[in-house]
mmCIF file of C-alpha atoms in Angstrom:
data_model
loop_
_atom_site.group_PDB
_atom_site.id
_atom_site.type_symbol
_atom_site.label_atom_id
_atom_site.label_comp_id
_atom_site.label_asym_id
_atom_site.label_seq_id
_atom_site.Cartn_x
_atom_site.Cartn_y
_atom_site.Cartn_z
ATOM 1 C CA MET C 893 -8.891 3.990 1.159
ATOM 2 C CA LEU C 894 -11.305 2.175 3.411
ATOM 3 C CA PHE C 895 -14.032 2.482 0.786
ATOM 4 C CA LEU C 896 -11.745 1.011 -1.887
ATOM 5 C CA LYS C 897 -10.797 -1.946 0.310
ATOM 6 C CA ILE C 898 -14.440 -2.725 1.113
ATOM 7 C CA PHE C 899 -15.376 -2.288 -2.554
ATOM 8 C CA SER C 900 -12.567 -4.634 -3.604
ATOM 9 C CA ASP C 901 -13.620 -7.333 -1.165
ATOM 10 C CA LYS C 902 -17.210 -7.051 -2.412
ATOM 11 C CA ASP C 903 -15.949 -7.269 -6.011
ATOM 12 C CA LYS C 904 -14.247 -10.560 -5.143
ATOM 13 C CA GLU C 905 -17.505 -11.916 -3.725
ATOM 14 C CA LEU C 906 -19.518 -10.769 -6.747
ATOM 15 C CA GLU C 907 -17.010 -12.371 -9.139
ATOM 16 C CA ILE C 908 -17.676 -15.705 -7.429
ATOM 17 C CA ILE C 909 -21.473 -15.520 -7.287
ATOM 18 C CA GLN C 910 -22.166 -13.742 -10.608
ATOM 19 C CA ASP C 911 -20.727 -15.342 -13.745
ATOM 20 C CA ASP C 912 -20.995 -12.145 -15.774
ATOM 21 C CA TYR C 913 -19.801 -9.673 -13.125
ATOM 22 C CA THR C 914 -17.252 -7.070 -14.174
ATOM 23 C CA SER C 915 -16.004 -4.472 -11.741
ATOM 24 C CA PRO C 916 -16.518 -0.868 -12.819
ATOM 25 C CA ILE C 917 -13.011 -0.076 -11.542
ATOM 26 C CA PRO C 918 -10.302 -0.490 -14.213
ATOM 27 C CA ASP C 919 -7.959 -3.450 -13.612
ATOM 28 C CA GLU C 920 -4.886 -1.298 -12.908
ATOM 29 C CA LEU C 921 -6.823 0.557 -10.194
ATOM 30 C CA HIS C 922 -8.150 -2.534 -8.413
ATOM 31 C CA TRP C 923 -6.988 -2.683 -4.803
ATOM 32 C CA ASP C 924 -4.829 -5.771 -5.358
ATOM 33 C CA ALA C 925 -3.038 -4.152 -8.306
ATOM 34 C CA TRP C 926 -1.634 -1.200 -6.369
ATOM 35 C CA ALA C 927 -2.341 -1.644 -2.643
ATOM 36 C CA GLY C 928 -2.578 -5.391 -2.072
ATOM 37 C CA ASN C 929 1.155 -6.061 -1.823
ATOM 38 C CA ASP C 930 2.492 -4.995 1.586
ATOM 39 C CA GLU C 931 5.917 -4.485 -0.003
ATOM 40 C CA GLY C 932 4.448 -2.461 -2.858
ATOM 41 C CA VAL C 933 5.000 1.096 -3.958
ATOM 42 C CA THR C 934 5.395 3.664 -1.178
ATOM 43 C CA GLY C 935 6.632 7.197 -0.551
ATOM 44 C CA ASP C 936 6.321 9.907 -3.185
ATOM 45 C CA GLU C 937 5.619 7.351 -5.912
ATOM 46 C CA LEU C 938 2.534 6.112 -4.044
ATOM 47 C CA LEU C 939 1.294 9.654 -3.389
ATOM 48 C CA GLU C 940 1.749 10.580 -7.033
ATOM 49 C CA PHE C 941 -0.221 7.495 -8.127
ATOM 50 C CA VAL C 942 -3.069 8.211 -5.701
ATOM 51 C CA ASP C 943 -3.223 11.952 -6.432
ATOM 52 C CA GLN C 944 -2.557 11.928 -10.186
ATOM 53 C CA LYS C 945 -4.051 8.621 -11.341
ATOM 54 C CA LEU C 946 -6.308 6.859 -8.814
ATOM 55 C CA PHE C 947 -8.534 9.657 -7.519
ATOM 56 C CA PRO C 948 -8.883 11.535 -10.852
ATOM 57 C CA THR C 949 -9.750 8.354 -12.773
ATOM 58 C CA LEU C 950 -12.308 7.212 -10.203
ATOM 59 C CA ARG C 951 -13.881 10.691 -10.187
ATOM 60 C CA GLU C 952 -14.389 10.381 -13.938
ATOM 61 C CA ILE C 953 -15.528 6.743 -14.001
ATOM 62 C CA ASP C 954 -18.120 6.079 -16.719
ATOM 63 C CA ILE C 955 -21.627 6.187 -15.268
ATOM 64 C CA SER C 956 -23.448 6.409 -18.611
ATOM 65 C CA THR C 957 -24.178 2.659 -18.617
ATOM 66 C CA GLY C 958 -26.345 2.936 -15.512
ATOM 67 C CA ASN C 959 -24.043 0.630 -13.524
ATOM 68 C CA LYS C 960 -24.978 1.336 -9.892
ATOM 69 C CA ARG C 961 -21.566 0.351 -8.554
ATOM 70 C CA ALA C 962 -19.868 2.715 -11.020
ATOM 71 C CA TYR C 963 -22.189 5.481 -9.853
ATOM 72 C CA ILE C 964 -21.257 4.805 -6.228
ATOM 73 C CA VAL C 965 -17.533 5.024 -7.051
ATOM 74 C CA HIS C 966 -18.095 8.234 -8.997
ATOM 75 C CA GLU C 967 -20.075 9.829 -6.166
ATOM 76 C CA VAL C 968 -17.582 8.824 -3.471
ATOM 77 C CA PHE C 969 -14.617 10.298 -5.337
ATOM 78 C CA ASN C 970 -16.335 13.306 -6.882
ATOM 79 C CA GLY C 971 -15.030 16.275 -4.895
ATOM 80 C CA ASN C 972 -12.869 14.167 -2.575
ATOM 81 C CA HIS C 973 -9.103 14.439 -2.323
ATOM 82 C CA ASN C 974 -6.272 12.581 -0.672
ATOM 83 C CA TYR C 975 -5.152 14.522 2.389
ATOM 84 C CA VAL C 976 -2.400 12.125 3.436
ATOM 85 C CA LYS C 977 0.893 13.882 2.754
ATOM 86 C CA SER C 978 3.258 11.030 3.574
ATOM 87 C CA GLY C 979 3.461 8.092 1.187
ATOM 88 C CA THR C 980 5.128 6.055 3.920
ATOM 89 C CA ILE C 981 2.231 6.593 6.315
ATOM 90 C CA LEU C 982 -0.237 5.886 3.517
ATOM 91 C CA ARG C 983 1.543 2.571 2.846
ATOM 92 C CA GLN C 984 1.224 1.694 6.538
ATOM 93 C CA VAL C 985 -2.517 2.416 6.377
ATOM 94 C CA LEU C 986 -2.868 0.260 3.259
ATOM 95 C CA ASN C 987 -0.985 -2.580 4.940
ATOM 96 C CA LYS C 988 -3.315 -2.426 7.945
ATOM 97 C CA LEU C 989 -6.353 -2.488 5.660
ATOM 98 C CA ASN C 990 -4.868 -5.508 3.881
ATOM 99 C CA GLU C 991 -5.192 -7.410 7.154
ATOM 100 C CA ILE C 992 -8.993 -7.098 7.004
ATOM 101 C CA ASP C 993 -11.237 -9.324 4.880
ATOM 102 C CA PHE C 994 -14.599 -7.587 4.681
ATOM 103 C CA ASN C 995 -16.173 -10.829 3.450
ATOM 104 C CA ASN C 996 -15.319 -12.420 6.813
ATOM 105 C CA SER C 997 -17.757 -11.716 9.657
ATOM 106 C CA THR C 998 -15.036 -11.874 12.331
ATOM 107 C CA ASP C 999 -13.003 -9.238 10.502
ATOM 108 C CA LYS C 1000 -16.098 -7.048 10.176
ATOM 109 C CA HIS C 1001 -16.553 -7.134 13.963
ATOM 110 C CA ILE C 1002 -12.877 -6.344 14.550
ATOM 111 C CA PHE C 1003 -13.192 -3.423 12.162
ATOM 112 C CA GLY C 1004 -16.117 -2.112 14.211
ATOM 113 C CA ASP C 1005 -13.933 -2.114 17.308
ATOM 114 C CA VAL C 1006 -11.119 -0.329 15.460
ATOM 115 C CA TYR C 1007 -13.523 2.282 14.132
ATOM 116 C CA GLU C 1008 -14.896 2.940 17.612
ATOM 117 C CA SER C 1009 -11.348 3.401 18.897
ATOM 118 C CA PHE C 1010 -10.654 5.801 16.025
ATOM 119 C CA LEU C 1011 -13.638 7.954 17.026
ATOM 120 C CA LYS C 1012 -12.443 8.076 20.622
ATOM 121 C CA GLU C 1013 -9.014 9.247 19.457
ATOM 122 C CA LEU C 1014 -10.615 11.996 17.392
ATOM 123 C CA GLN C 1015 -12.560 13.190 20.404
ATOM 124 C CA SER C 1016 -9.538 13.144 22.686
ATOM 125 C CA ALA C 1017 -7.637 15.190 20.118
ATOM 126 C CA GLY C 1018 -10.078 18.028 20.668
ATOM 127 C CA LYS C 1019 -12.147 17.394 17.575
ATOM 128 C CA SER C 1020 -15.883 16.846 17.616
ATOM 129 C CA GLY C 1021 -15.577 13.279 16.376
ATOM 130 C CA GLU C 1022 -18.435 13.859 13.967
ATOM 131 C CA LEU C 1023 -17.887 12.415 10.542
ATOM 132 C CA TYR C 1024 -20.083 12.819 7.493
ATOM 133 C CA THR C 1025 -20.756 9.608 5.606
ATOM 134 C CA PRO C 1026 -21.455 10.440 1.951
ATOM 135 C CA ARG C 1027 -24.834 9.238 0.662
ATOM 136 C CA ALA C 1028 -23.087 6.999 -1.904
ATOM 137 C CA ILE C 1029 -21.310 5.087 0.865
ATOM 138 C CA VAL C 1030 -24.558 4.680 2.801
ATOM 139 C CA GLN C 1031 -26.182 3.287 -0.362
ATOM 140 C CA PHE C 1032 -23.198 1.014 -1.029
ATOM 141 C CA LEU C 1033 -23.341 -0.422 2.491
ATOM 142 C CA THR C 1034 -27.096 -0.917 2.224
ATOM 143 C CA ASP C 1035 -26.658 -2.732 -1.090
ATOM 144 C CA MET C 1036 -23.849 -4.850 0.351
ATOM 145 C CA ILE C 1037 -25.767 -5.870 3.487
ATOM 146 C CA ASN C 1038 -29.128 -6.163 1.701
ATOM 147 C CA PRO C 1039 -31.229 -5.805 4.878
ATOM 148 C CA GLN C 1040 -34.587 -7.561 4.946
ATOM 149 C CA LEU C 1041 -37.776 -6.377 6.615
ATOM 150 C CA GLY C 1042 -37.576 -6.999 10.362
ATOM 151 C CA GLU C 1043 -33.790 -7.406 10.489
ATOM 152 C CA LYS C 1044 -31.659 -5.082 12.586
ATOM 153 C CA TYR C 1045 -28.064 -4.041 11.924
ATOM 154 C CA LEU C 1046 -25.552 -2.029 13.863
ATOM 155 C CA THR C 1047 -23.026 -0.080 11.860
ATOM 156 C CA PRO C 1048 -19.910 1.541 13.304
ATOM 157 C CA LEU C 1049 -20.055 4.015 10.423
ATOM 158 C CA VAL C 1050 -22.841 5.951 12.104
ATOM 159 C CA ALA C 1051 -20.141 7.927 13.967
ATOM 160 C CA GLN C 1052 -21.979 9.916 16.642
ATOM 161 C CA ALA C 1053 -25.305 9.816 14.801
ATOM 162 C CA ALA C 1054 -25.439 13.618 14.629
ATOM 163 C CA PHE C 1055 -28.099 14.249 12.032
#
């Protein structure tokens, strides 16, 4: 869900700066269409949409055109599944993500703090706290940030940096 929110916010930016930009994600699957309304679908209906429509469609997104963003979506969802079993909890997660604008630098910093807290909770729950970031997400973030030679960036997505 986090990936889709970040992708959506980047889509909004690209629509402003590129006259001919078209998102590779179908309109009905754009974040704002199904997750953007805090009073939107929830419960079993939300789970059914995510499990039966959203994830399967994004797994099969057309990559034959060579669209790099379509390839990223395909790679992120290929082999991934929704493990949230409560549509009510999923709605709460979506609503929290709706509070973040990933095109706003302040929100990006707040997200970093939240992510760090999340890792600490994982560790205190007896888990290793190590998370694998799929290569497609790493590439997406690199494309989004567009680092230049000599610049340094800190990403909270590095988890514990266990390579």
